[in-house]
PDB file of C-alpha atoms and ligand atoms in Angstrom:
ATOM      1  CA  UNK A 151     139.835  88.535  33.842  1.00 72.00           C
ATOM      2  CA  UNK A 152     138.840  90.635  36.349  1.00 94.00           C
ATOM      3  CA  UNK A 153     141.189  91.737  39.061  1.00 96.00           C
ATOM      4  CA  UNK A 154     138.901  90.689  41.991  1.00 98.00           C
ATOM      5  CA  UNK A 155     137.323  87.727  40.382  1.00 98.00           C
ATOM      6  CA  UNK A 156     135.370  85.334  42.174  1.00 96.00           C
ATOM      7  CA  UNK A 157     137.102  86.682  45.488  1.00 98.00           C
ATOM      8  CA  UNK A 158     134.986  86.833  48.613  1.00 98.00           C
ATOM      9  CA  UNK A 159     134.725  89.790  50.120  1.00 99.00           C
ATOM     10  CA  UNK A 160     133.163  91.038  53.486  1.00 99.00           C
ATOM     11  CA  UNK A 161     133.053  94.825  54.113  1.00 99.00           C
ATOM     12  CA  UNK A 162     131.830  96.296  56.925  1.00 99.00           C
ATOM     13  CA  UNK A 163     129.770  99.910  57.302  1.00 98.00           C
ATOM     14  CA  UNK A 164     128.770  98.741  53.377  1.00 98.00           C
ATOM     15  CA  UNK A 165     125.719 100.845  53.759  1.00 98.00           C
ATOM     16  CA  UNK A 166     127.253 103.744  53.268  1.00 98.00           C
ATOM     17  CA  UNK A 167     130.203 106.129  53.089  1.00 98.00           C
ATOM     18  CA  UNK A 168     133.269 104.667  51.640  1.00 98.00           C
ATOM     19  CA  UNK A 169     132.471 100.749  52.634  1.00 98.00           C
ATOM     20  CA  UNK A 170     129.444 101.755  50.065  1.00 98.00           C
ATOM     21  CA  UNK A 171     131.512 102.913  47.515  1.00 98.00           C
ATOM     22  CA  UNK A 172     134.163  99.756  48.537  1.00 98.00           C
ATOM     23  CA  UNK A 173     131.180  97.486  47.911  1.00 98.00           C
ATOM     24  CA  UNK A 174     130.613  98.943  44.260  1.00 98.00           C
ATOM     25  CA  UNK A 175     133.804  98.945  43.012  1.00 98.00           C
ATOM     26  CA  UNK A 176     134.941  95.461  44.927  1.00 98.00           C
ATOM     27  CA  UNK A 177     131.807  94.114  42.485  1.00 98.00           C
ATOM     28  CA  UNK A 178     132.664  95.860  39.073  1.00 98.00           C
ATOM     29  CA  UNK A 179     135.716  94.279  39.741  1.00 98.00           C
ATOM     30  CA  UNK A 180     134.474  90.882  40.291  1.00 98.00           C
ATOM     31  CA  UNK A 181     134.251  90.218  44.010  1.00 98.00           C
ATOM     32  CA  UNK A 182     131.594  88.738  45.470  1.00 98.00           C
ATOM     33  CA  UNK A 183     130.308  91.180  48.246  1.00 98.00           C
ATOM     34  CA  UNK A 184     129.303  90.202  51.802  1.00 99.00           C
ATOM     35  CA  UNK A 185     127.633  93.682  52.885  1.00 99.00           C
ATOM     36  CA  UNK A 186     128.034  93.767  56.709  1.00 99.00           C
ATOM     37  CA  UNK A 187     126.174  97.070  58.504  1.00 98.00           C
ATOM     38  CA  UNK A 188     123.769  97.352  61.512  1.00 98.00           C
ATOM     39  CA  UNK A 189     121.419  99.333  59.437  1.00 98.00           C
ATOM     40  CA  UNK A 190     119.278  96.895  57.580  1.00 98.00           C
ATOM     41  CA  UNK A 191     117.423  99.212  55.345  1.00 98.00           C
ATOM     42  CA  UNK A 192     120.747 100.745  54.171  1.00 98.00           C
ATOM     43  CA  UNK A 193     122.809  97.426  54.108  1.00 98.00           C
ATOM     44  CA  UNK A 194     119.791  95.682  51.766  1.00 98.00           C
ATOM     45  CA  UNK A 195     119.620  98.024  49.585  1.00 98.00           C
ATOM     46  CA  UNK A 196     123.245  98.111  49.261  1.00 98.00           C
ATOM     47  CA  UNK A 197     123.488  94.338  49.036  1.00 98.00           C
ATOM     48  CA  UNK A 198     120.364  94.472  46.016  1.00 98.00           C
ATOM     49  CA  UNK A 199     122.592  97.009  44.210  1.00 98.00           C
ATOM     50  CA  UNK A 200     125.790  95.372  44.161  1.00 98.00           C
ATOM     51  CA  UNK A 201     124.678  91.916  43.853  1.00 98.00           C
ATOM     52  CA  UNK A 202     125.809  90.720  46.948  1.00 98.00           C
ATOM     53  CA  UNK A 203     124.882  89.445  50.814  1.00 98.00           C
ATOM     54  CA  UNK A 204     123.169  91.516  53.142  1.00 98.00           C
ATOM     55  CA  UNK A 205     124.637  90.418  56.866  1.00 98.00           C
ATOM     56  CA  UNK A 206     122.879  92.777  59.151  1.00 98.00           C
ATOM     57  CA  UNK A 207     125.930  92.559  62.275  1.00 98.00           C
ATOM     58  CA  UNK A 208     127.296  95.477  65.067  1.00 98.00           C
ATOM     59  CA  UNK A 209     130.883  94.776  64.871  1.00 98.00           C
ATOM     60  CA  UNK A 210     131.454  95.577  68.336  1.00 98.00           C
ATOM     61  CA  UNK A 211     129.855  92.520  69.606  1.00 98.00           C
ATOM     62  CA  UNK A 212     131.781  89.280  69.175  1.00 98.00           C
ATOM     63  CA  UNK A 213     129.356  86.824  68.422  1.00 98.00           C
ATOM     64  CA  UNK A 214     127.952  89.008  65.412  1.00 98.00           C
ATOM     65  CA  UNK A 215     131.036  88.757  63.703  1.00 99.00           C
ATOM     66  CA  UNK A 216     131.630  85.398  64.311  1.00 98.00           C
ATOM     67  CA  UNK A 217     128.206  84.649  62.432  1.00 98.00           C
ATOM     68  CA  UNK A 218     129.180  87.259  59.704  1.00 98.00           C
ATOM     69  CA  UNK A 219     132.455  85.479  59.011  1.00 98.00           C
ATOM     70  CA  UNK A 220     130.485  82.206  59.198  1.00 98.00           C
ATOM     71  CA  UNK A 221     127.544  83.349  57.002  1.00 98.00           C
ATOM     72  CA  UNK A 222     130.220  84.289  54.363  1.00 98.00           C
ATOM     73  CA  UNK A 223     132.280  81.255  54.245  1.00 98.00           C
ATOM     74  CA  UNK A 224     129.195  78.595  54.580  1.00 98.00           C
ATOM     75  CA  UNK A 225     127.491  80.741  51.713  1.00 98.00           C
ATOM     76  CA  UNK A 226     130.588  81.380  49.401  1.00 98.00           C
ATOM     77  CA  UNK A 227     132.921  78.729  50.555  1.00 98.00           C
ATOM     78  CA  UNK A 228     135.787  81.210  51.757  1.00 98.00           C
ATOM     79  CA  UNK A 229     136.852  84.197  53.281  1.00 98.00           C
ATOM     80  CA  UNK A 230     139.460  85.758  50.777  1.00 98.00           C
ATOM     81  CA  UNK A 231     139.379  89.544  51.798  1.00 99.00           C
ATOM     82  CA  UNK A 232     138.039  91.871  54.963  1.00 99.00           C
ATOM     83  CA  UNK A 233     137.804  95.279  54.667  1.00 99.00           C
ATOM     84  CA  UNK A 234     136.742  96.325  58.230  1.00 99.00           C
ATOM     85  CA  UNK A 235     135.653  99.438  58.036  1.00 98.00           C
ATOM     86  CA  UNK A 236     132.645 100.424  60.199  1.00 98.00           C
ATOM     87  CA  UNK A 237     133.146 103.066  62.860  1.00 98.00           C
ATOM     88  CA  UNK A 238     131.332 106.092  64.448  1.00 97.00           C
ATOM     89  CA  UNK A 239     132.729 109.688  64.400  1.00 92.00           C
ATOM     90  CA  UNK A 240     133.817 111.055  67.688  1.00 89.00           C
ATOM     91  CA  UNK A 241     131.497 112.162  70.108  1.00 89.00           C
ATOM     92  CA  UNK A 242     130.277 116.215  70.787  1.00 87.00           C
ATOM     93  CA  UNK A 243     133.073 117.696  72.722  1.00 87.00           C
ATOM     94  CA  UNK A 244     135.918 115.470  72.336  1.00 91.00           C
ATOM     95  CA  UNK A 245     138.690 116.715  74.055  1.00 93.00           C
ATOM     96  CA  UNK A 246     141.306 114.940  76.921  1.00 94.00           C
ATOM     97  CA  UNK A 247     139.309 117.516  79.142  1.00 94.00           C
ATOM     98  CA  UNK A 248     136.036 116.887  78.585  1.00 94.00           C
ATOM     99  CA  UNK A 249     135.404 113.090  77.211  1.00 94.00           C
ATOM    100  CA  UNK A 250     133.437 111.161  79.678  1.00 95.00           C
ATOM    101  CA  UNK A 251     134.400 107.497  80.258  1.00 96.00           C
ATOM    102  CA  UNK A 252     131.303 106.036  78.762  1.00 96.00           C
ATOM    103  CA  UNK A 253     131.760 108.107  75.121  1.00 96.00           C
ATOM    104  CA  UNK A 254     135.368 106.697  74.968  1.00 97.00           C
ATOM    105  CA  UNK A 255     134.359 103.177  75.717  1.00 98.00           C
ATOM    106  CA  UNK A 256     132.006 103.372  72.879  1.00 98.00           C
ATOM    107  CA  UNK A 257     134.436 105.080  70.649  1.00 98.00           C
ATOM    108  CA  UNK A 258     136.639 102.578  71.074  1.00 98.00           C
ATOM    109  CA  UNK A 259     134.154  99.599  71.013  1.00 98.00           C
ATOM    110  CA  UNK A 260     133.337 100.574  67.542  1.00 98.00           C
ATOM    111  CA  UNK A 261     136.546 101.647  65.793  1.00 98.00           C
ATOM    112  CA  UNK A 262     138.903  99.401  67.049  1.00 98.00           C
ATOM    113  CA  UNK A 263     137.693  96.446  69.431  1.00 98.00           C
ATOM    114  CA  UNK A 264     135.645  95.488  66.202  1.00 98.00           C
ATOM    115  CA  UNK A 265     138.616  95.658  64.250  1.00 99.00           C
ATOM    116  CA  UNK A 266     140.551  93.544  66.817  1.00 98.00           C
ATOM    117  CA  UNK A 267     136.768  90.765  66.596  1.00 99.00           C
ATOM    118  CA  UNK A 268     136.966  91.318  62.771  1.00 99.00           C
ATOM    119  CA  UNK A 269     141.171  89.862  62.669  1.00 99.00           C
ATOM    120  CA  UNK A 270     140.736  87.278  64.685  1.00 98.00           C
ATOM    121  CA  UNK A 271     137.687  85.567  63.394  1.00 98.00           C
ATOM    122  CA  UNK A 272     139.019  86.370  59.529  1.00 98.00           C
ATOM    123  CA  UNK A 273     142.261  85.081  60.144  1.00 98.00           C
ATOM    124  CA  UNK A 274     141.453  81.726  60.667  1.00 98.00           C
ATOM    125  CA  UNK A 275     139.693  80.843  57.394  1.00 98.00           C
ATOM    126  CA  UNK A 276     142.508  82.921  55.808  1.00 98.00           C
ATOM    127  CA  UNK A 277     144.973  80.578  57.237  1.00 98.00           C
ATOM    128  CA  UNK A 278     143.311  77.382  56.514  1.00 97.00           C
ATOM    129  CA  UNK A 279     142.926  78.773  52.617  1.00 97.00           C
ATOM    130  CA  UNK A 280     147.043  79.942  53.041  1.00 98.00           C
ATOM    131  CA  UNK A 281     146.244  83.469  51.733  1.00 98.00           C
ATOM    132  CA  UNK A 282     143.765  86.403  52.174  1.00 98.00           C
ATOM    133  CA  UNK A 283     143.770  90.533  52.650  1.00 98.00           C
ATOM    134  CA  UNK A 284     143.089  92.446  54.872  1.00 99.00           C
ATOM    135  CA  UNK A 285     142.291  96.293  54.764  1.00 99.00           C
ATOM    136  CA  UNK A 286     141.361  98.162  57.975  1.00 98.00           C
ATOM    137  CA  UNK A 287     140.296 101.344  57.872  1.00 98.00           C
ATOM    138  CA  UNK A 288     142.466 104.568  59.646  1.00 98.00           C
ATOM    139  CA  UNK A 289     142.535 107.754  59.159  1.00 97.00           C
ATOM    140  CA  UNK A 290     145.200 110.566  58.424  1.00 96.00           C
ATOM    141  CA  UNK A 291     144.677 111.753  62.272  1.00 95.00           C
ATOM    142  CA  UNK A 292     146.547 108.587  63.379  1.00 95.00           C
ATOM    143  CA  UNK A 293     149.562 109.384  61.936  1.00 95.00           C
ATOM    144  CA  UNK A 294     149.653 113.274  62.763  1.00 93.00           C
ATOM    145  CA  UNK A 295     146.776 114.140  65.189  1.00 82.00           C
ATOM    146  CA  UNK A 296     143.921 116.411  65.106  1.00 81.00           C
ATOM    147  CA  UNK A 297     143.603 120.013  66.491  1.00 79.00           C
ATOM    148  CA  UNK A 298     140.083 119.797  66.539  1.00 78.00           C
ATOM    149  CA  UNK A 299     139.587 118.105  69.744  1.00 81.00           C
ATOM    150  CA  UNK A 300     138.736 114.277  68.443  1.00 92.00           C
ATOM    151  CA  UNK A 301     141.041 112.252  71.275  1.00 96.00           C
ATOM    152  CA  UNK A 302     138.688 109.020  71.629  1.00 97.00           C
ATOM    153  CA  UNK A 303     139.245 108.932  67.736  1.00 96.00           C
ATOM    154  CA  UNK A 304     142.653 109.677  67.174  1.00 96.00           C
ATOM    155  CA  UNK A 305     143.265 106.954  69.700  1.00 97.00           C
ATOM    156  CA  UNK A 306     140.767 104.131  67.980  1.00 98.00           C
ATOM    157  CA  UNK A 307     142.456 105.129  64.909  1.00 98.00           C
ATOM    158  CA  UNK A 308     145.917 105.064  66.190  1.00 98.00           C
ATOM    159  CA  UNK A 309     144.946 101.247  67.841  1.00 98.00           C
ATOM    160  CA  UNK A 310     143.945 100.070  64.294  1.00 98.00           C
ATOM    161  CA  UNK A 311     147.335 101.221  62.980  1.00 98.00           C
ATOM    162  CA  UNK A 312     149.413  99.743  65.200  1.00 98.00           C
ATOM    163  CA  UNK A 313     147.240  96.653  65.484  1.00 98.00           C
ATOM    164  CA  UNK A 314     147.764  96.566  61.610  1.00 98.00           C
ATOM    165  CA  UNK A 315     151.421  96.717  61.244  1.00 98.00           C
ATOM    166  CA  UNK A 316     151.842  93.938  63.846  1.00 98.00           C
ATOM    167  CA  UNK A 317     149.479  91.591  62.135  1.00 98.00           C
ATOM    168  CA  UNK A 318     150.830  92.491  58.923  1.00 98.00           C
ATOM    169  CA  UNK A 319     154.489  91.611  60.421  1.00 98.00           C
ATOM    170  CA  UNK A 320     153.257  88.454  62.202  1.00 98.00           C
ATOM    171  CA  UNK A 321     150.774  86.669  59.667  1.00 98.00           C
ATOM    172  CA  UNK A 322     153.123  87.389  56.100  1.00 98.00           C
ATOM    173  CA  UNK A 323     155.020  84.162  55.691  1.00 98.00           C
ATOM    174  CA  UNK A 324     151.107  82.925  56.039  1.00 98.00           C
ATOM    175  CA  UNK A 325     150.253  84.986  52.921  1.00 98.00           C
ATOM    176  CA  UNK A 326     148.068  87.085  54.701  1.00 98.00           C
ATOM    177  CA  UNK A 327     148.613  90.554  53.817  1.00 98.00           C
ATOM    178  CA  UNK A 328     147.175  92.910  56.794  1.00 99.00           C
ATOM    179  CA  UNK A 329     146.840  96.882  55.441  1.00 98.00           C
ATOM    180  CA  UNK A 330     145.217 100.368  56.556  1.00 98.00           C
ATOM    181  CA  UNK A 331     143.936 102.747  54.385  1.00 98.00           C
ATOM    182  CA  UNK A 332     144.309 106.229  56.414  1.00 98.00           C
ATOM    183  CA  UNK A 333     141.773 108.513  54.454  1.00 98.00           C
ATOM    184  CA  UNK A 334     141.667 112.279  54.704  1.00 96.00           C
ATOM    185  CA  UNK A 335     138.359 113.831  55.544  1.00 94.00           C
ATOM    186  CA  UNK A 336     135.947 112.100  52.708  1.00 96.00           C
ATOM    187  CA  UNK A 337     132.303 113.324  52.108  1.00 94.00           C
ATOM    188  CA  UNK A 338     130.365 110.795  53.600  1.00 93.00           C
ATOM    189  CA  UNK A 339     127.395 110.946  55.794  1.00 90.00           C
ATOM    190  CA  UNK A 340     130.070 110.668  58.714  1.00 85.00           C
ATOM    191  CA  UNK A 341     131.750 113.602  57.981  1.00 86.00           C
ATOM    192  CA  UNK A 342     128.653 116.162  57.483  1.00 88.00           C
ATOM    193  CA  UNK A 343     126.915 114.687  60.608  1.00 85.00           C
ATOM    194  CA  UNK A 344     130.598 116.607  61.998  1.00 79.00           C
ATOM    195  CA  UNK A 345     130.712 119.399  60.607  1.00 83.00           C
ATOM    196  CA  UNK A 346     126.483 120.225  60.611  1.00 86.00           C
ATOM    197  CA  UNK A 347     127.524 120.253  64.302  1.00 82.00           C
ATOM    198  CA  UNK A 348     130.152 122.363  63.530  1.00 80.00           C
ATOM    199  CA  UNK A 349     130.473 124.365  60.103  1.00 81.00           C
ATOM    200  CA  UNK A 350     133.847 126.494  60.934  1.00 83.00           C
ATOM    201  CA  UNK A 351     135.528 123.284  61.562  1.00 78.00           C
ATOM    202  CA  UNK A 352     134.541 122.579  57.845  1.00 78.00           C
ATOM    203  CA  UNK A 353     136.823 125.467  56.899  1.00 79.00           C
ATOM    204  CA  UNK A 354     139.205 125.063  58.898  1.00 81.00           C
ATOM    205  CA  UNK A 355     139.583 121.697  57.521  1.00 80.00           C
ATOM    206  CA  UNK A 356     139.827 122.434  53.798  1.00 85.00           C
ATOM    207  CA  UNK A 357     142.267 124.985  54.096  1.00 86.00           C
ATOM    208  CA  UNK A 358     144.665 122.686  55.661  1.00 89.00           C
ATOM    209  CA  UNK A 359     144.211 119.751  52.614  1.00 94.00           C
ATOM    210  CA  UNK A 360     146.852 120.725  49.667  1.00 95.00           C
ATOM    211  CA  UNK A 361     144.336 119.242  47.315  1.00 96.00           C
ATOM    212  CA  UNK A 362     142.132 122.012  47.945  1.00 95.00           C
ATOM    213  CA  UNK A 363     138.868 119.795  48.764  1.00 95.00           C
ATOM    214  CA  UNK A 364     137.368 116.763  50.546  1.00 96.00           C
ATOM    215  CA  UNK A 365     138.236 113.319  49.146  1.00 97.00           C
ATOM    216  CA  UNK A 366     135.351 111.403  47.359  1.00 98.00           C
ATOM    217  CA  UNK A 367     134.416 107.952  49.023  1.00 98.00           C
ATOM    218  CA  UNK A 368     135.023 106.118  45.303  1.00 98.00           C
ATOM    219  CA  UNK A 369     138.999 107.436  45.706  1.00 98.00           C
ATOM    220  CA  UNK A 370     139.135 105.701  48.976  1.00 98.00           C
ATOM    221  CA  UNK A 371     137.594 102.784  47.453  1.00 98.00           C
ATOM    222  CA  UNK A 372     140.018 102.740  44.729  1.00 98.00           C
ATOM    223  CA  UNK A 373     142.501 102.701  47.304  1.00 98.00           C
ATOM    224  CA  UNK A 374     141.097 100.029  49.115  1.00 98.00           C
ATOM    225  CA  UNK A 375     140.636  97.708  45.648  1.00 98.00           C
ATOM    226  CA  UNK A 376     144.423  98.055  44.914  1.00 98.00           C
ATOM    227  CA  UNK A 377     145.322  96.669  48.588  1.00 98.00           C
ATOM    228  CA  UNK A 378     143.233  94.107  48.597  1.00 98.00           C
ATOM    229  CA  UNK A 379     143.494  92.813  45.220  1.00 98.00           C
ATOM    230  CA  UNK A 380     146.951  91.247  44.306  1.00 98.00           C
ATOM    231  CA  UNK A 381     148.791  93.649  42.410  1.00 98.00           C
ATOM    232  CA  UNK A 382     149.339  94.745  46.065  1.00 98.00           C
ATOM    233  CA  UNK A 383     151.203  91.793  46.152  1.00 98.00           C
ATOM    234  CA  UNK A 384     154.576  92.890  48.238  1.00 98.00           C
ATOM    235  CA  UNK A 385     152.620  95.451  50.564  1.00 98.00           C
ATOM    236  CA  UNK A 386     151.367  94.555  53.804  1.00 98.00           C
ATOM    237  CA  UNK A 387     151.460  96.254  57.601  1.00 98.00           C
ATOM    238  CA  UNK A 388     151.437  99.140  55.435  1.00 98.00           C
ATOM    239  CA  UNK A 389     149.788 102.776  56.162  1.00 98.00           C
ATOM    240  CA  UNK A 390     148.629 103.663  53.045  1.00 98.00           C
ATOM    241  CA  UNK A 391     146.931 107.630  53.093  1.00 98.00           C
ATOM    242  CA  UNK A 392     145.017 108.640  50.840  1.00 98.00           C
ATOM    243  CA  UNK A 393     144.788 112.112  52.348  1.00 97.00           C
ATOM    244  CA  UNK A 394     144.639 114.795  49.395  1.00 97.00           C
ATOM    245  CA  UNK A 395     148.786 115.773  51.228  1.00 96.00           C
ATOM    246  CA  UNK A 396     146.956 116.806  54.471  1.00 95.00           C
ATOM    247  CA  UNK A 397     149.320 114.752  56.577  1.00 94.00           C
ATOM    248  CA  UNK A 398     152.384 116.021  54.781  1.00 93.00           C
ATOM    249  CA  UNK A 399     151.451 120.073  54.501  1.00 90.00           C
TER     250      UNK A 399
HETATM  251  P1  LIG B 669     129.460 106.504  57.234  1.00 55.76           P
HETATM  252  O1  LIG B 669     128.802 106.982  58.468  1.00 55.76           O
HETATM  253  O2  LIG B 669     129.061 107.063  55.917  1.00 55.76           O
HETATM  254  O3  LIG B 669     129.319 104.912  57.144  1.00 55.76           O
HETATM  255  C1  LIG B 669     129.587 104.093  58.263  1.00 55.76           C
HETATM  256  C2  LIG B 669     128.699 102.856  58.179  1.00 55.76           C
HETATM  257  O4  LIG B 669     129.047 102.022  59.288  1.00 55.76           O
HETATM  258  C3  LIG B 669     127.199 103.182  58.321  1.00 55.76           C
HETATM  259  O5  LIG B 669     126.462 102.533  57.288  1.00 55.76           O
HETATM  260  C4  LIG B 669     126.829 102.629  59.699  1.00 55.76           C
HETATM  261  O6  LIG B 669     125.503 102.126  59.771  1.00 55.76           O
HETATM  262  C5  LIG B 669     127.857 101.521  59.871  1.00 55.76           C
HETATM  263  N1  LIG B 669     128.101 101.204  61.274  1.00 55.76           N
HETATM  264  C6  LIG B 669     128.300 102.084  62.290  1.00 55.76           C
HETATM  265  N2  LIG B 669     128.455 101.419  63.444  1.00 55.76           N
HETATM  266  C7  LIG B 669     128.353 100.098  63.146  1.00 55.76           C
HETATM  267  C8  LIG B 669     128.420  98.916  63.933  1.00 55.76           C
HETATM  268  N3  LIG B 669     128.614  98.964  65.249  1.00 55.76           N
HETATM  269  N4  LIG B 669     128.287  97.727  63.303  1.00 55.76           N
HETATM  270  C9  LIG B 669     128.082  97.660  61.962  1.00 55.76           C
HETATM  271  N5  LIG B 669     127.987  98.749  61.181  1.00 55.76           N
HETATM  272  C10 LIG B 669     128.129  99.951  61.767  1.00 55.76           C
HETATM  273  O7  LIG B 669     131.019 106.698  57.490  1.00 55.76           O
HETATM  274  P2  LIG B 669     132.296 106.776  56.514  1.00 55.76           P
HETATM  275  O8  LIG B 669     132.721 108.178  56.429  1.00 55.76           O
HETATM  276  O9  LIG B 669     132.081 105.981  55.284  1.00 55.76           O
HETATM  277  O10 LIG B 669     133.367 106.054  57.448  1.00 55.76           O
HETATM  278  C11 LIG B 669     133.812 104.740  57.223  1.00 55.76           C
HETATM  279  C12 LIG B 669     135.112 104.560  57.977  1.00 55.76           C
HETATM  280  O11 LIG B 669     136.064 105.506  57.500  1.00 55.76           O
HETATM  281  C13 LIG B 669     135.004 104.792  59.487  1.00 55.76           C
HETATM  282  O12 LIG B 669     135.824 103.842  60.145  1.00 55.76           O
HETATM  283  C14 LIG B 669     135.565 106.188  59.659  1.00 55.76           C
HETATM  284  O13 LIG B 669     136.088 106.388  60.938  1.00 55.76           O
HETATM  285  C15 LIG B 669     136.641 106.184  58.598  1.00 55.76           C
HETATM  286  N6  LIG B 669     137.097 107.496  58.152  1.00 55.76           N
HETATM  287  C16 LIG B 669     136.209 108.405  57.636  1.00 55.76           C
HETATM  288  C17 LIG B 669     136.670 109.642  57.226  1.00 55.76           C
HETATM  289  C18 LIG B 669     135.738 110.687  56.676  1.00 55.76           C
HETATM  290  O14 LIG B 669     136.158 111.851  56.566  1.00 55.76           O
HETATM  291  N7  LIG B 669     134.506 110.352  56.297  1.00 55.76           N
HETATM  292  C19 LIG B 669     138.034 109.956  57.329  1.00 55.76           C
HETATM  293  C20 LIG B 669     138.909 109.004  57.838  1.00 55.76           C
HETATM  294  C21 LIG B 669     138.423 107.779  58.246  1.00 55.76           C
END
């Protein structure tokens, strides 16, 4: 037996990154995948890999995930874990100084209002079915900040955190188990469209990560599998990094 078996499971941003590697491993493990990403070629051909659902959806608008949920639960017959994960990296220039209104809104549209569409639509069928997980995805610059000038992000990040621990607190006696994985910086598509803007931030990046390198999406993914999957049993409104030490050093 399989420790996802037969468990529904709708990731979002499962065209790429780590929600790609998510939606691998969730189906080696028995899952079956909803993939949930705006871009259609990438989220089919995800979907064709891993065996699963393509749900073409932008997270940031209400009604999409309300028909992603839907499409999940009318096709599979529940909703047993959400791994929201889609969001944007910050935008040129981010800094206090410097951020115009209209990048921030989006920022925050993206990375954590979707998050906040994503529990509330989820959580129903979860209660109705008196159990389900849920992982959001963080990052390691909510719990310690970033010197690299990334404030819309650090703040979408830190929303999904806090937003986290008080579902986590609020839905348990439910047996809903709300978690965030915080990642360190991963090599994804996300994280070279960063630093091709910027190599020396690169650098400057690895020499602060004890590990001595980026993480791969797959150990996020692993990460993400143990959370969701029961042997996480007694862990919920949890930050759980997965940083290579970078928050620690
Ligand atoms: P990625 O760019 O490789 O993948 C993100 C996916 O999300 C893409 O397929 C994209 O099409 C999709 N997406 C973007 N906006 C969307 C929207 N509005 N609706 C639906 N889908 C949308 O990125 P990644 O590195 O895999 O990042 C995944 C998550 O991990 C993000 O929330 C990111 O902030 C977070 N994270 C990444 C790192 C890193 O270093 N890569 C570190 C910490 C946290």
């Amino acid at each position: 037996m399989q420790r996802l078996q037969d468990r529904v499971a709708v990731i979002t941003g499962a065209g790429s990154g780590i929600g790609l590697a998510t939606a691998r491993r969730f189906a080696q493990e028995g899952a079956k995948v909803v993939v949930v990403d705006l871009d259609e070629v990438a989220g089919t051909k995800a979907a064709d890999e891993v065996g699963g659902l393509y749900v073409q959806a932008d997270v940031s608008v209400e009604d999409d995930v309300v028909r992603m949920f839907q499409t999940a639960h009318d096709t599979f017959g529940s909703v047993d874990i959400a791994f929201n994960n889609a969001g944007i990296s910050p935008p040129d220039d981010d800094s206090i100084l410097t951020t115009g209104i209209d990048a921030w809104r989006r920022v925050q549209e993206v990375n954590l209002t979707s998050v906040y569409y994503c529990c509330k639509h989820v959580i129903p069928y979860m209660r109705r079915q008196g159990k389900g997980s849920i992982v959001n995805t963080a990052s390691f610059v909510a719990v310690m900040g970033s010197a690299t000038s990334q404030i819309s992000y650090t703040a979408s990040k830190g929303g999904v955190l806090a937003m986290t621990r008080e579902l986590g607190v609020q839905f348990a006696r439910e047996g809903i188990r709300v978690n965030a994985v915080c990642p360190g910086p991963v090599d994804t598509p996300l994280l070279q469209e960063l630093f091709a803007k910027d190599p020396e931030r690169a650098q400057r990046r690895l020499v602060h990560i004890p590990i001595g390198r980026f993480a791969r999406a797959e150990e996020i993914a692993a990460a993400v599998a143990f959370l969701a999957s029961d042997d996480a049993s007694f862990i919920t409104a949890a930050e759980f990094l997965v940083d290579g030490g970078i928050s620690s050093a």
